[in-house]
């Protein structure tokens, strides 16, 4: 594939011509991106033949693991049979069967599936659906979105507008008038001596207060990841999801559950909203695990009750939201194959079975003094550094994330560093022995970083 191009030349072309996502602009042509050549199961191999465990599972997405030849065959067959057709004027059997399958797997009356190109466009579609519905209902002012600090919802204009991670907004413009942010819901950040129950009350009150301040007739949607993954695997306190949904229902505010990471197995269920947190939202967005990253695809799943309210008095109005690659038949085949593999190999059951071992190895890291908090659920985990001053966050200058990244990389483990944290979401097919292999490397790396930070 590289046509004999030398690694040095590839590196030069990469530096000079490829703008990578989330690039550090001050040094974008000096950054060294790791050239990965092949992969199998939970492992990646670089150009020098060095093997790595993929701790973050790509970007929280490679759920069935790498190197599935049956997936490759299904994709190839569809490429030969029908690589593309217009989603506007035609339909295909893969997209139709997938829509029906997702409707069957999704909770409650979430029966209507709009296919997108990934997570950001699924979030955009969810928010535009809210706009469309409220315009159809003659409520043009009910459009403000309540989102949360540290939430991540994507990189398009609208999705980045509702993203609550400051770092992701540097020098970009967003539509500030469209959004309000609730403060951090992380129980780890609660004041000393406060119980988790009281923290939950306080977080629910934050939402109520904001609705009262802005006015329920101005608020169209609340958007929330069940677990704030990119923000550092933040798990809201127990009861929070149900109570916030009740408040939204009371004020006719759409609840959008952003399951781009959590859907398709990460917590051992197809969708986390209902099975893990007991809620049936109005809209669910998903992507990533839908195809296990083999091809790009997202979906915005809309409830029957929202759909019913989208048809206003104007009979001929278009739902003019779409992408050339909406419902792409090859991507839909990848999703169908992915779901088939998960069903046949009982990957959800496996995830639930392996979770206690993964979580107990994660929590055993508390023996390291540099560790402040360990949190996780399913096959999601986060290590947060212990702050030098209690009640604060470990200062960015201490570079825990970068140091851990380097120490793990040396040992053949990829992690996803986040300033003073590192997060994990390995492929769901990871075995118990491989979990051990991963944590042996991590513990060794933590020893080194502990000495460096002393
Ligand atoms: N929503 C959540 C919760 C995400 O974690 C992400 C990506 O990490 C997105 C949306 C955006 O998805 P994509 O990068 O596929 O556009």
XYZ file of C-alpha atoms and ligand atoms in Angstrom:
470
model
C 0.000 0.000 0.000
C 2.861 2.376 0.737
C 4.326 1.489 -2.691
C 7.756 1.184 -1.172
C 7.717 4.742 0.179
C 10.336 4.895 2.910
C 9.223 5.550 6.525
C 11.294 8.761 6.538
C 9.554 10.116 3.454
C 6.146 9.155 4.837
C 7.016 10.996 8.013
C 8.062 14.073 6.023
C 4.839 14.073 3.970
C 2.794 13.602 7.125
C 4.449 16.595 8.788
C 4.249 18.825 5.732
C 0.823 18.004 4.366
C -1.506 16.305 6.792
C -3.392 18.390 9.352
C -4.306 15.992 12.126
C -7.380 16.448 14.302
C -6.708 18.184 17.618
C -3.303 19.313 16.352
C -1.150 21.547 18.556
C -0.910 24.453 16.108
C 2.241 25.988 17.551
C 4.163 22.881 16.555
C 1.985 21.048 14.068
C 4.831 20.353 11.696
C 7.096 19.063 14.436
C 4.645 16.670 16.054
C 5.463 13.007 15.754
C 2.461 10.830 15.014
C 2.878 7.182 15.690
C 2.712 5.246 12.396
C 0.567 2.167 12.992
C 0.704 -0.538 10.362
C -1.544 -3.379 11.389
C -3.794 -4.699 14.119
C -5.369 -7.862 15.480
C -7.698 -8.357 18.435
C -6.660 -5.815 21.109
C -3.157 -5.274 19.662
C -1.636 -2.766 17.248
C 1.757 -3.005 15.534
C 3.813 0.005 14.513
C 6.128 0.409 11.527
C 9.052 -1.060 13.515
C 7.040 -4.152 14.400
C 6.554 -3.103 18.039
C 3.320 -4.382 19.570
C 0.945 -2.248 21.655
C -2.168 -3.027 23.638
C -4.821 -0.579 22.489
C -5.938 0.798 25.861
C -8.420 3.360 24.468
C -9.813 0.970 21.809
C -9.039 3.466 19.041
C -11.151 6.404 20.207
C -13.581 4.448 22.408
C -14.805 2.632 19.334
C -13.097 -0.636 18.386
C -15.540 -2.760 20.358
C -15.274 -6.094 18.502
C -11.494 -5.762 18.172
C -9.293 -5.509 15.111
C -8.633 -7.748 12.154
C -12.054 -9.375 11.651
C -11.924 -11.060 8.261
C -15.676 -11.718 8.321
C -16.217 -7.968 8.642
C -13.819 -7.339 5.765
C -15.668 -9.891 3.615
C -19.098 -8.354 4.361
C -17.793 -4.896 3.491
C -16.097 -6.111 0.292
C -19.230 -7.915 -0.841
C -21.340 -4.785 -0.421
C -18.757 -2.621 -2.206
C -18.981 -4.950 -5.197
C -22.793 -5.299 -5.048
C -23.698 -1.635 -4.423
C -21.105 0.824 -3.100
C -23.390 3.833 -3.001
C -26.781 5.173 -3.912
C -28.461 8.487 -3.181
C -30.110 8.446 0.248
C -32.542 11.128 -0.912
C -34.261 9.379 -3.769
C -33.465 5.715 -3.131
C -33.104 3.291 -0.260
C -31.130 0.084 0.277
C -31.680 -3.172 2.102
C -28.705 -2.658 4.496
C -29.942 0.734 5.723
C -33.544 -0.470 6.037
C -32.628 -3.636 7.921
C -30.253 -1.674 10.157
C -32.901 0.954 10.949
C -35.322 -1.816 11.964
C -32.611 -3.544 14.026
C -31.678 -0.342 15.874
C -35.351 0.427 16.531
C -35.694 -3.075 18.030
C -32.644 -2.648 20.246
C -33.331 0.932 21.361
C -35.483 1.576 24.422
C -39.157 2.628 24.547
C -40.644 4.334 21.530
C -37.284 5.302 20.028
C -38.234 3.795 16.690
C -37.060 6.294 14.101
C -33.478 6.282 12.884
C -31.683 8.994 10.942
C -28.249 7.859 9.738
C -25.342 10.273 9.863
C -21.622 10.211 9.142
C -20.512 10.011 12.793
C -21.181 11.283 16.294
C -20.958 15.045 15.676
C -23.451 14.884 12.827
C -25.743 12.697 14.953
C -25.670 15.403 17.654
C -26.267 18.111 15.041
C -29.235 16.144 13.748
C -30.645 15.762 17.267
C -30.419 19.492 17.915
C -31.829 20.392 14.502
C -34.684 17.970 15.183
C -35.461 19.944 18.339
C -35.379 23.204 16.336
C -37.612 21.707 13.659
C -40.098 20.329 16.196
C -40.410 23.583 18.097
C -40.833 25.562 14.890
C -43.540 23.118 13.817
C -45.224 23.597 17.192
C -45.127 27.386 16.839
C -42.586 27.790 19.657
C -39.703 29.526 17.862
C -38.191 30.778 21.131
C -37.891 27.358 22.766
C -34.398 26.580 21.449
C -31.783 27.032 24.167
C -29.842 23.886 24.997
C -28.742 23.035 28.510
C -25.452 21.163 28.446
C -22.802 20.429 31.032
C -19.273 21.478 31.823
C -16.811 18.792 30.671
C -19.375 17.272 28.288
C -18.113 16.460 24.794
C -20.528 16.315 21.879
C -18.415 16.774 18.772
C -16.613 19.084 16.444
C -19.190 20.542 14.060
C -20.392 24.097 14.742
C -23.525 23.073 16.619
C -22.034 20.055 18.412
C -19.032 22.100 19.538
C -21.392 24.838 20.723
C -22.911 22.438 23.266
C -19.526 20.945 24.201
C -18.497 21.958 27.699
C -14.761 21.301 27.472
C -13.045 24.660 27.337
C -9.934 23.256 25.683
C -11.994 22.219 22.659
C -13.104 25.796 21.997
C -9.752 27.520 21.807
C -9.893 30.223 19.124
C -13.054 28.775 17.627
C -16.349 30.628 17.602
C -19.478 28.995 18.946
C -23.100 30.146 19.249
C -23.030 31.177 22.900
C -26.595 32.453 22.859
C -27.872 28.949 22.086
C -26.486 27.191 25.141
C -26.139 27.285 28.945
C -23.766 25.059 30.893
C -24.400 23.333 34.198
C -21.412 22.987 36.540
C -19.360 19.791 36.890
C -21.381 16.752 38.046
C -18.321 14.729 39.096
C -18.870 13.311 42.618
C -15.078 13.347 43.104
C -15.246 17.152 43.030
C -17.873 17.456 45.760
C -16.920 19.515 48.803
C -15.216 17.714 51.657
C -17.716 16.022 53.933
C -20.655 16.198 51.512
C -22.434 12.871 50.898
C -22.984 11.613 47.348
C -26.761 11.859 47.970
C -26.453 15.542 48.857
C -24.243 16.040 45.816
C -26.970 14.499 43.657
C -29.552 16.867 45.179
C -27.247 19.793 44.439
C -26.706 18.732 40.816
C -30.425 18.245 40.242
C -31.006 21.663 41.801
C -28.465 23.156 39.344
C -30.719 22.039 36.500
C -33.900 23.270 38.185
C -32.318 26.632 38.964
C -31.109 27.072 35.425
C -34.540 26.296 33.999
C -36.095 28.801 36.393
C -33.504 31.437 35.480
C -33.699 31.055 31.694
C -37.394 30.173 31.553
C -38.796 26.798 30.477
C -40.439 28.362 27.424
C -36.959 29.231 26.128
C -35.301 25.847 26.678
C -35.598 23.246 23.934
C -33.307 20.439 25.076
C -31.028 19.038 27.719
C -28.109 17.115 26.215
C -26.173 14.683 28.391
C -23.783 11.789 27.969
C -24.818 9.040 30.426
C -21.148 9.036 31.435
C -19.054 12.045 30.432
C -16.339 10.086 28.686
C -13.957 12.563 27.053
C -14.358 14.761 30.134
C -12.666 11.971 32.150
C -15.189 9.126 32.584
C -17.325 11.213 34.924
C -20.182 9.145 36.349
C -22.989 11.343 37.684
C -24.300 10.341 41.135
C -26.870 7.577 41.396
C -30.400 8.761 40.709
C -29.253 11.810 38.730
C -30.320 10.493 35.316
C -33.889 9.678 36.370
C -34.388 12.890 38.282
C -33.087 15.099 35.470
C -35.314 13.297 32.964
C -38.355 13.922 35.190
C -37.536 17.622 35.342
C -37.178 17.790 31.549
C -40.531 16.047 31.079
C -42.194 18.468 33.488
C -41.072 21.426 31.356
C -41.449 19.787 27.938
C -37.694 19.943 27.358
C -36.315 17.211 25.084
C -33.838 14.897 26.774
C -31.049 13.986 24.337
C -28.897 11.146 25.593
C -25.563 11.271 23.792
C -24.565 7.616 23.687
C -21.846 7.995 21.073
C -19.471 6.157 23.416
C -21.811 4.172 25.658
C -24.072 2.542 23.033
C -23.197 -0.805 21.488
C -21.630 -2.534 24.401
C -19.248 -0.309 26.324
C -21.247 -0.847 29.540
C -22.380 -4.367 28.608
C -25.674 -3.299 26.992
C -26.804 -2.121 23.571
C -27.818 1.197 25.109
C -26.923 2.456 28.571
C -29.779 4.946 28.968
C -32.439 2.448 29.956
C -30.516 -0.716 30.866
C -27.950 0.964 33.089
C -29.510 4.261 34.150
C -33.230 3.500 33.906
C -34.270 6.280 31.542
C -35.991 6.381 28.171
C -34.876 9.656 26.588
C -36.545 11.460 23.665
C -33.527 11.150 21.405
C -30.402 8.979 21.520
C -27.308 9.698 19.462
C -24.839 6.911 18.726
C -21.813 6.203 16.480
C -18.401 4.642 17.279
C -19.328 1.146 18.558
C -22.137 0.975 15.978
C -19.540 -0.197 13.432
C -16.712 -0.808 15.925
C -14.807 1.830 13.963
C -14.498 -0.296 10.820
C -16.342 2.382 8.829
C -17.777 5.781 9.813
C -21.469 5.823 10.713
C -23.663 7.515 13.293
C -27.353 7.516 14.069
C -29.842 9.859 15.660
C -32.691 7.794 17.097
C -35.889 9.756 17.613
C -38.945 8.767 19.640
C -42.383 8.330 18.086
C -43.735 11.133 20.239
C -41.159 13.618 18.911
C -41.811 12.479 15.336
C -45.543 13.036 15.810
C -44.863 16.592 16.899
C -42.629 17.376 13.922
C -45.419 17.515 11.386
C -46.778 21.034 11.641
C -49.560 22.718 9.709
C -47.409 23.145 6.589
C -47.838 19.853 4.729
C -44.954 20.329 2.318
C -42.166 21.277 4.657
C -38.911 19.361 4.078
C -36.839 17.919 6.907
C -33.910 19.382 5.072
C -31.197 17.723 7.111
C -28.973 15.203 5.398
C -25.605 14.217 4.135
C -24.451 12.753 0.837
C -23.307 9.771 2.869
C -26.396 9.408 5.078
C -27.357 5.720 5.278
C -24.299 4.739 3.268
C -24.971 1.103 2.326
C -21.411 -0.102 2.935
C -21.281 1.537 6.383
C -24.711 0.090 7.194
C -23.471 -3.380 6.235
C -20.503 -2.883 8.583
C -22.938 -1.992 11.380
C -25.128 -5.019 10.653
C -22.091 -7.310 10.634
C -20.837 -5.720 13.847
C -24.172 -6.341 15.589
C -24.261 -9.902 14.233
C -20.762 -10.591 15.588
C -21.723 -9.108 18.956
C -24.828 -11.291 19.113
C -23.226 -14.519 17.915
C -20.165 -14.168 20.117
C -22.171 -12.903 23.078
C -19.929 -9.874 23.428
C -22.352 -7.996 25.711
C -22.416 -10.963 28.093
C -18.625 -11.165 27.910
C -18.332 -7.439 28.696
C -20.573 -7.812 31.738
C -18.605 -10.864 32.873
C -15.166 -9.248 32.523
C -16.171 -5.890 34.027
C -15.590 -6.816 37.716
C -12.047 -7.987 36.948
C -11.258 -4.861 34.897
C -12.686 -2.581 37.575
C -10.919 -4.361 40.426
C -7.557 -4.101 38.643
C -8.290 -0.418 38.018
C -9.205 0.263 41.641
C -6.111 -1.611 42.862
C -4.095 1.330 41.483
C -5.078 3.317 44.567
C -1.833 2.088 46.127
C 0.049 4.670 44.033
C 0.320 7.963 45.914
C 0.088 9.992 42.701
C -3.399 8.596 42.077
C -6.203 10.797 43.392
C -9.291 9.129 41.945
C -10.088 5.937 40.075
C -13.444 5.678 38.435
C -15.088 3.523 35.866
C -18.013 1.419 34.790
C -18.190 -1.430 32.292
C -15.034 -1.336 30.215
C -14.464 2.353 30.843
C -11.848 3.559 33.278
C -10.055 6.717 34.352
C -7.041 7.483 36.524
C -6.990 11.049 37.847
C -3.879 12.444 39.508
C -3.908 13.433 43.157
C -3.856 17.227 43.496
C -1.027 18.797 45.516
C -3.635 20.910 47.323
C -6.723 18.965 48.433
C -9.988 20.145 46.916
C -8.345 21.296 43.668
C -7.315 19.512 40.464
C -3.768 18.362 39.875
C -2.059 21.253 38.076
C -1.559 20.860 34.334
C 2.157 21.723 34.757
C 2.633 18.435 36.633
C 1.947 16.730 33.265
C 0.638 13.467 34.692
C -1.173 12.581 31.465
C 1.867 13.194 29.254
C 4.258 11.360 31.599
C 1.983 8.360 31.873
C 1.479 8.340 28.123
C 5.228 8.237 27.560
C 5.878 5.595 30.213
C 3.096 3.363 28.883
C 4.096 3.844 25.266
C 7.628 2.607 26.053
C 6.149 -0.540 27.548
C 3.788 -1.267 24.664
C 0.542 0.131 26.021
C -1.392 2.947 24.404
C -3.390 5.169 26.750
C -5.411 8.296 26.147
C -3.899 11.085 28.238
C -6.012 14.068 29.331
C -3.821 16.689 31.085
C -3.984 15.246 34.630
C -5.747 11.992 33.756
C -5.591 8.932 31.536
C -8.658 7.078 30.281
C -9.189 3.530 29.062
C -11.764 1.754 26.952
C -10.158 -1.375 25.520
C -11.840 -3.529 22.886
C -14.716 -5.410 24.513
C -13.276 -8.762 23.446
C -10.376 -8.355 25.869
C -9.777 -11.514 27.924
C -9.038 -11.737 31.632
C -5.388 -12.578 30.892
C -5.145 -9.552 28.598
C -6.663 -7.293 31.271
C -3.874 -8.532 33.559
C -1.283 -7.927 30.844
C -2.553 -4.374 30.456
C -2.510 -3.594 34.172
C 0.959 -5.104 34.689
C 2.272 -2.607 32.113
C 0.242 0.202 33.662
C 1.489 -0.504 37.192
C 5.055 -0.587 35.965
C 4.522 2.722 34.156
C 2.924 4.248 37.265
C 6.015 3.281 39.316
C 8.179 5.226 36.886
C 5.859 8.240 36.829
C 5.628 8.225 40.636
C 9.424 8.528 40.792
C 9.406 11.267 38.123
C 6.766 13.299 39.942
C 8.337 12.947 43.398
N -20.506 12.621 21.372
C -19.686 11.992 22.220
C -20.195 11.603 23.573
C -18.373 11.688 21.854
O -17.557 11.079 22.722
C -17.948 12.029 20.560
C -16.569 11.730 20.128
O -15.708 11.358 20.892
C -18.831 12.702 19.696
C -20.109 12.966 20.136
C -18.407 13.100 18.328
O -18.312 11.987 17.523
P -17.471 12.018 16.135
O -16.048 12.244 16.522
O -17.742 10.675 15.530
O -18.005 13.121 15.313
